[in-house]
Amino acid sequence: MRRPPRWNLALGAVLLLLAALVALPFWFVLTGSIKVPAEIIARTPTIVPESFTLQHYAKLLAASDYPVYMLNSLVVATISTAITLILAIPSAYAFFRMSFRGRETLYRAILLAYAFPSIVILIPLFGIFAKLGLIDSRLALVLVNVAFALPFAIWLLRSFFAGIPVEIEEAARLDGGPPFTVLRRIMIPLVAPGIAAVAVFAFVTAWTEYVFASVMILSDAKRTVPVGFSGIIGQYQIDWGLLLAGASLSILPVVILFAFVGRWFVAGLTEGAVK
């Protein structure tokens, strides 16, 4: 059925409005990071920069610990993503293909753990990690990030495994392939969009995590980017140029990740939503 032209115009206007709402904050952050301080704090904000300077980036990289924060965040987010995938892929495969007593109960219990707000378990986890000597270590953040990303990862990947015909797996097994070989060579390539979606989700979750990083990390040398921002804000005044430059650099790894797996990420979310 062909829509009238006015409907197309209305839909286009709505899409433009939504795009502007999403893009404008990023535009102000990016353009603000290259403005001189006087233009940043001007009473009338300028949409198009009237000045250009890289002094905020130079100050951020040379006179602050921001590169250390970026490195810490990259290490924590990358390791968290890798461990999440290593655990989620066989777990989701087992939840769908294997039959064992209490499978559905255990599956729902995992999803229930995802529903708990992080602040509820902050104090108990802090006490456990303190007894294990993990306070002020990146390992503590990795464990927390994996624990929060794993339930959603298992749920999403299970829906992808459910979309693969059983005949494909049975044919591979008739050829003599053991379960692990079937999973690695047959099933994993078929659920690649789902794995990409899980990887992006796990990385962004770990990259933006603030609550546990602000409590469990004590030394400045092990802080991550979200917590490091608090050190940039002064006690009596805020260096807005420094903050905007730091915010611009902080989204760079996520943009690079989306550039590589963004197409699979969108396909993964779409396919996972309809299964």
Tab-separated table of C-alpha atoms in Angstrom:
chain	number	residue	atom	x	y	z
A	1	MET	CA	0.000	0.000	0.000
A	2	ARG	CA	1.437	3.334	-1.077
A	3	ARG	CA	1.440	6.104	1.535
A	4	PRO	CA	0.271	9.650	0.630
A	5	PRO	CA	3.112	12.207	0.186
A	6	ARG	CA	2.057	14.117	3.300
A	7	TRP	CA	2.633	11.008	5.410
A	8	ASN	CA	6.127	10.645	4.022
A	9	LEU	CA	6.806	14.297	4.839
A	10	ALA	CA	5.462	13.854	8.374
A	11	LEU	CA	7.576	10.730	8.949
A	12	GLY	CA	10.633	12.507	7.579
A	13	ALA	CA	10.043	15.465	9.903
A	14	VAL	CA	9.719	13.152	12.913
A	15	LEU	CA	12.917	11.322	11.975
A	16	LEU	CA	14.778	14.614	11.589
A	17	LEU	CA	13.513	15.750	14.993
A	18	LEU	CA	14.629	12.523	16.636
A	19	ALA	CA	18.017	12.689	14.920
A	20	ALA	CA	18.474	16.272	16.128
A	21	LEU	CA	17.550	15.313	19.713
A	22	VAL	CA	20.122	12.511	19.681
A	23	ALA	CA	22.885	14.339	17.834
A	24	LEU	CA	22.686	17.798	19.450
A	25	PRO	CA	24.250	16.837	22.823
A	26	PHE	CA	27.144	15.136	21.045
A	27	TRP	CA	27.515	18.152	18.748
A	28	PHE	CA	27.740	20.562	21.696
A	29	VAL	CA	30.293	18.325	23.464
A	30	LEU	CA	32.495	17.901	20.397
A	31	THR	CA	32.356	21.533	19.274
A	32	GLY	CA	32.694	22.810	22.835
A	33	SER	CA	35.967	20.933	23.232
A	34	ILE	CA	37.575	23.010	20.457
A	35	LYS	CA	36.270	26.422	21.584
A	36	VAL	CA	38.311	28.905	23.587
A	37	PRO	CA	37.237	29.179	27.259
A	38	ALA	CA	35.524	32.550	26.750
A	39	GLU	CA	33.261	31.143	24.039
A	40	ILE	CA	32.443	28.030	26.069
A	41	ILE	CA	31.073	30.042	29.002
A	42	ALA	CA	29.515	32.780	26.850
A	43	ARG	CA	26.015	33.790	27.936
A	44	THR	CA	24.689	33.065	24.431
A	45	PRO	CA	25.898	29.623	23.277
A	46	THR	CA	27.133	29.299	19.713
A	47	ILE	CA	26.033	26.293	17.693
A	48	VAL	CA	28.821	26.721	15.143
A	49	PRO	CA	32.191	27.412	16.847
A	50	GLU	CA	33.567	30.884	16.253
A	51	SER	CA	36.999	29.934	17.563
A	52	PHE	CA	39.261	26.923	17.300
A	53	THR	CA	41.820	25.612	19.772
A	54	LEU	CA	43.286	22.291	20.825
A	55	GLN	CA	44.550	23.621	24.146
A	56	HIS	CA	42.027	21.588	26.121
A	57	TYR	CA	43.191	18.317	24.558
A	58	ALA	CA	46.850	19.248	25.036
A	59	LYS	CA	46.242	20.115	28.699
A	60	LEU	CA	44.161	16.984	29.237
A	61	LEU	CA	46.802	14.630	27.832
A	62	ALA	CA	49.859	16.408	29.244
A	63	ALA	CA	48.797	17.754	32.628
A	64	SER	CA	46.316	15.183	33.900
A	65	ASP	CA	46.136	11.411	34.457
A	66	TYR	CA	43.497	11.022	31.771
A	67	PRO	CA	45.658	8.695	29.565
A	68	VAL	CA	46.012	6.392	32.587
A	69	TYR	CA	42.238	6.410	33.093
A	70	MET	CA	41.706	5.577	29.418
A	71	LEU	CA	44.179	2.692	29.602
A	72	ASN	CA	42.534	1.323	32.751
A	73	SER	CA	39.086	1.522	31.151
A	74	LEU	CA	40.328	-0.181	27.988
A	75	VAL	CA	41.903	-3.022	29.971
A	76	VAL	CA	38.856	-3.542	32.194
A	77	ALA	CA	36.294	-3.272	29.358
A	78	THR	CA	38.238	-5.511	26.966
A	79	ILE	CA	38.862	-8.274	29.510
A	80	SER	CA	35.263	-8.048	30.772
A	81	THR	CA	33.941	-8.389	27.217
A	82	ALA	CA	36.187	-11.364	26.452
A	83	ILE	CA	35.228	-13.226	29.640
A	84	THR	CA	31.535	-12.462	29.101
A	85	LEU	CA	31.672	-13.976	25.608
A	86	ILE	CA	33.687	-16.993	26.760
A	87	LEU	CA	31.090	-17.756	29.451
A	88	ALA	CA	27.918	-16.687	27.636
A	89	ILE	CA	28.356	-18.675	24.396
A	90	PRO	CA	28.602	-22.191	25.906
A	91	SER	CA	26.072	-21.294	28.630
A	92	ALA	CA	23.460	-20.123	26.134
A	93	TYR	CA	24.135	-23.182	23.976
A	94	ALA	CA	23.707	-25.474	26.981
A	95	PHE	CA	20.500	-23.769	28.098
A	96	PHE	CA	18.938	-24.341	24.695
A	97	ARG	CA	20.306	-27.695	23.535
A	98	MET	CA	20.926	-29.670	26.729
A	99	SER	CA	18.158	-31.205	28.806
A	100	PHE	CA	18.772	-31.391	32.528
A	101	ARG	CA	16.688	-31.098	35.665
A	102	GLY	CA	16.012	-27.528	36.739
A	103	ARG	CA	17.085	-25.998	33.425
A	104	GLU	CA	14.213	-23.505	33.195
A	105	THR	CA	14.447	-22.646	36.905
A	106	LEU	CA	18.150	-21.931	36.636
A	107	TYR	CA	17.619	-19.907	33.460
A	108	ARG	CA	14.970	-17.729	35.129
A	109	ALA	CA	17.140	-17.352	38.240
A	110	ILE	CA	19.935	-15.940	36.065
A	111	LEU	CA	17.560	-13.436	34.491
A	112	LEU	CA	16.258	-12.510	37.952
A	113	ALA	CA	19.807	-11.635	39.021
A	114	TYR	CA	19.942	-9.154	36.136
A	115	ALA	CA	16.906	-7.336	37.562
A	116	PHE	CA	18.625	-6.396	40.835
A	117	PRO	CA	19.858	-2.799	40.955
A	118	SER	CA	23.607	-2.623	41.424
A	119	ILE	CA	23.398	-0.375	44.483
A	120	VAL	CA	21.622	-3.159	46.432
A	121	ILE	CA	24.618	-5.502	46.297
A	122	LEU	CA	27.310	-2.853	46.499
A	123	ILE	CA	28.009	-3.160	50.234
A	124	PRO	CA	27.905	-7.007	50.402
A	125	LEU	CA	30.219	-7.252	47.391
A	126	PHE	CA	32.581	-4.716	48.909
A	127	GLY	CA	32.821	-6.833	52.060
A	128	ILE	CA	33.452	-10.023	50.062
A	129	PHE	CA	36.093	-8.407	47.880
A	130	ALA	CA	37.758	-6.880	50.938
A	131	LYS	CA	38.143	-10.344	52.496
A	132	LEU	CA	39.547	-11.652	49.211
A	133	GLY	CA	41.984	-8.760	48.922
A	134	LEU	CA	40.478	-7.529	45.665
A	135	ILE	CA	39.720	-3.962	46.713
A	136	ASP	CA	41.633	-1.436	44.597
A	137	SER	CA	42.219	-3.964	41.833
A	138	ARG	CA	41.036	-4.060	38.239
A	139	LEU	CA	40.058	-7.712	38.739
A	140	ALA	CA	37.240	-6.619	41.057
A	141	LEU	CA	35.792	-4.392	38.323
A	142	VAL	CA	36.120	-7.181	35.753
A	143	LEU	CA	34.216	-9.603	37.998
A	144	VAL	CA	31.446	-7.062	38.627
A	145	ASN	CA	31.095	-6.159	34.950
A	146	VAL	CA	30.941	-9.807	33.896
A	147	ALA	CA	28.356	-10.567	36.582
A	148	PHE	CA	26.052	-7.802	35.330
A	149	ALA	CA	26.526	-8.387	31.589
A	150	LEU	CA	26.352	-12.188	31.615
A	151	PRO	CA	22.562	-12.673	32.228
A	152	PHE	CA	21.583	-10.438	29.298
A	153	ALA	CA	24.262	-12.035	27.119
A	154	ILE	CA	22.957	-15.543	27.840
A	155	TRP	CA	19.370	-14.470	27.201
A	156	LEU	CA	20.208	-12.843	23.870
A	157	LEU	CA	22.436	-15.645	22.596
A	158	ARG	CA	19.924	-18.296	23.596
A	159	SER	CA	17.364	-16.677	21.283
A	160	PHE	CA	19.883	-16.899	18.437
A	161	PHE	CA	20.624	-20.552	19.065
A	162	ALA	CA	16.868	-21.155	19.094
A	163	GLY	CA	16.652	-19.805	15.545
A	164	ILE	CA	19.070	-22.387	14.130
A	165	PRO	CA	17.344	-25.517	12.752
A	166	VAL	CA	18.113	-28.624	14.759
A	167	GLU	CA	18.802	-30.509	11.497
A	168	ILE	CA	22.009	-28.514	10.951
A	169	GLU	CA	23.406	-29.554	14.311
A	170	GLU	CA	22.264	-33.167	13.888
A	171	ALA	CA	23.924	-33.371	10.462
A	172	ALA	CA	27.182	-32.151	11.961
A	173	ARG	CA	26.981	-34.736	14.729
A	174	LEU	CA	26.263	-37.529	12.247
A	175	ASP	CA	29.527	-36.622	10.566
A	176	GLY	CA	31.254	-37.462	13.824
A	177	GLY	CA	31.757	-33.992	15.240
A	178	PRO	CA	31.964	-33.829	19.057
A	179	PRO	CA	29.735	-31.214	20.757
A	180	PHE	CA	32.519	-28.702	21.289
A	181	THR	CA	33.617	-28.939	17.645
A	182	VAL	CA	30.014	-28.528	16.466
A	183	LEU	CA	29.656	-25.460	18.660
A	184	ARG	CA	32.938	-23.906	17.498
A	185	ARG	CA	32.765	-24.655	13.775
A	186	ILE	CA	29.016	-24.738	13.047
A	187	MET	CA	27.007	-22.888	15.661
A	188	ILE	CA	29.228	-19.925	16.503
A	189	PRO	CA	29.529	-18.683	12.872
A	190	LEU	CA	25.744	-18.901	12.540
A	191	VAL	CA	25.145	-16.719	15.627
A	192	ALA	CA	27.863	-14.170	14.769
A	193	PRO	CA	25.403	-11.193	14.772
A	194	GLY	CA	24.309	-12.129	18.282
A	195	ILE	CA	27.907	-12.433	19.465
A	196	ALA	CA	28.645	-8.974	18.026
A	197	ALA	CA	25.615	-7.533	19.830
A	198	VAL	CA	26.716	-9.100	23.105
A	199	ALA	CA	30.273	-7.840	22.647
A	200	VAL	CA	29.114	-4.249	22.117
A	201	PHE	CA	26.723	-4.454	25.065
A	202	ALA	CA	29.367	-5.892	27.403
A	203	PHE	CA	31.999	-3.378	26.327
A	204	VAL	CA	29.731	-0.333	26.710
A	205	THR	CA	28.450	-1.597	30.071
A	206	ALA	CA	31.992	-1.978	31.393
A	207	TRP	CA	33.170	1.262	29.808
A	208	THR	CA	30.460	3.379	31.455
A	209	GLU	CA	30.280	1.615	34.836
A	210	TYR	CA	30.678	4.156	37.625
A	211	VAL	CA	29.160	3.009	40.930
A	212	PHE	CA	31.460	0.068	41.666
A	213	ALA	CA	34.507	1.754	40.129
A	214	SER	CA	34.066	4.759	42.418
A	215	VAL	CA	33.848	2.593	45.552
A	216	MET	CA	36.214	-0.310	44.909
A	217	ILE	CA	39.076	1.605	43.335
A	218	LEU	CA	40.997	3.669	45.879
A	219	SER	CA	44.225	4.695	44.155
A	220	ASP	CA	44.301	7.306	41.420
A	221	ALA	CA	46.533	5.120	39.206
A	222	LYS	CA	43.779	2.487	38.843
A	223	ARG	CA	40.795	4.751	38.249
A	224	THR	CA	38.701	4.370	35.133
A	225	VAL	CA	37.425	7.168	32.889
A	226	PRO	CA	33.993	7.731	34.532
A	227	VAL	CA	35.603	8.061	37.971
A	228	GLY	CA	38.540	10.053	36.653
A	229	PHE	CA	36.189	12.803	35.565
A	230	SER	CA	35.510	13.608	39.205
A	231	GLY	CA	39.189	14.499	39.600
A	232	ILE	CA	39.012	16.900	36.677
A	233	ILE	CA	36.227	18.893	38.306
A	234	GLY	CA	37.821	21.323	40.712
A	235	GLN	CA	36.572	22.088	44.203
A	236	TYR	CA	35.666	25.725	43.531
A	237	GLN	CA	35.510	25.951	39.744
A	238	ILE	CA	35.027	23.677	36.753
A	239	ASP	CA	37.339	23.606	33.755
A	240	TRP	CA	34.634	23.096	31.112
A	241	GLY	CA	37.096	22.872	28.245
A	242	LEU	CA	38.944	20.055	29.973
A	243	LEU	CA	35.693	18.228	30.736
A	244	LEU	CA	34.407	18.525	27.170
A	245	ALA	CA	37.728	17.330	25.737
A	246	GLY	CA	37.697	14.359	28.104
A	247	ALA	CA	34.089	13.520	27.205
A	248	SER	CA	34.944	13.668	23.500
A	249	LEU	CA	37.900	11.312	23.897
A	250	SER	CA	35.918	8.938	26.113
A	251	ILE	CA	33.460	8.094	23.331
A	252	LEU	CA	36.247	7.404	20.834
A	253	PRO	CA	36.747	3.671	21.716
A	254	VAL	CA	32.992	3.060	21.549
A	255	VAL	CA	32.795	4.775	18.145
A	256	ILE	CA	35.701	2.656	16.867
A	257	LEU	CA	34.040	-0.513	18.158
A	258	PHE	CA	30.766	0.417	16.438
A	259	ALA	CA	32.654	1.111	13.220
A	260	PHE	CA	33.854	-2.497	13.174
A	261	VAL	CA	30.804	-4.392	14.467
A	262	GLY	CA	27.981	-1.842	14.230
A	263	ARG	CA	26.354	-3.533	11.240
A	264	TRP	CA	26.291	-6.891	13.028
A	265	PHE	CA	25.183	-5.204	16.252
A	266	VAL	CA	22.042	-3.728	14.631
A	267	ALA	CA	21.330	-6.994	12.829
A	268	GLY	CA	21.790	-8.882	16.076
A	269	LEU	CA	19.378	-6.738	18.041
A	270	THR	CA	16.792	-6.888	15.251
A	271	GLU	CA	16.976	-10.646	14.846
A	272	GLY	CA	17.028	-11.189	18.593
A	273	ALA	CA	13.917	-9.057	19.014
A	274	VAL	CA	11.804	-11.112	16.621
A	275	LYS	CA	12.856	-14.570	17.791
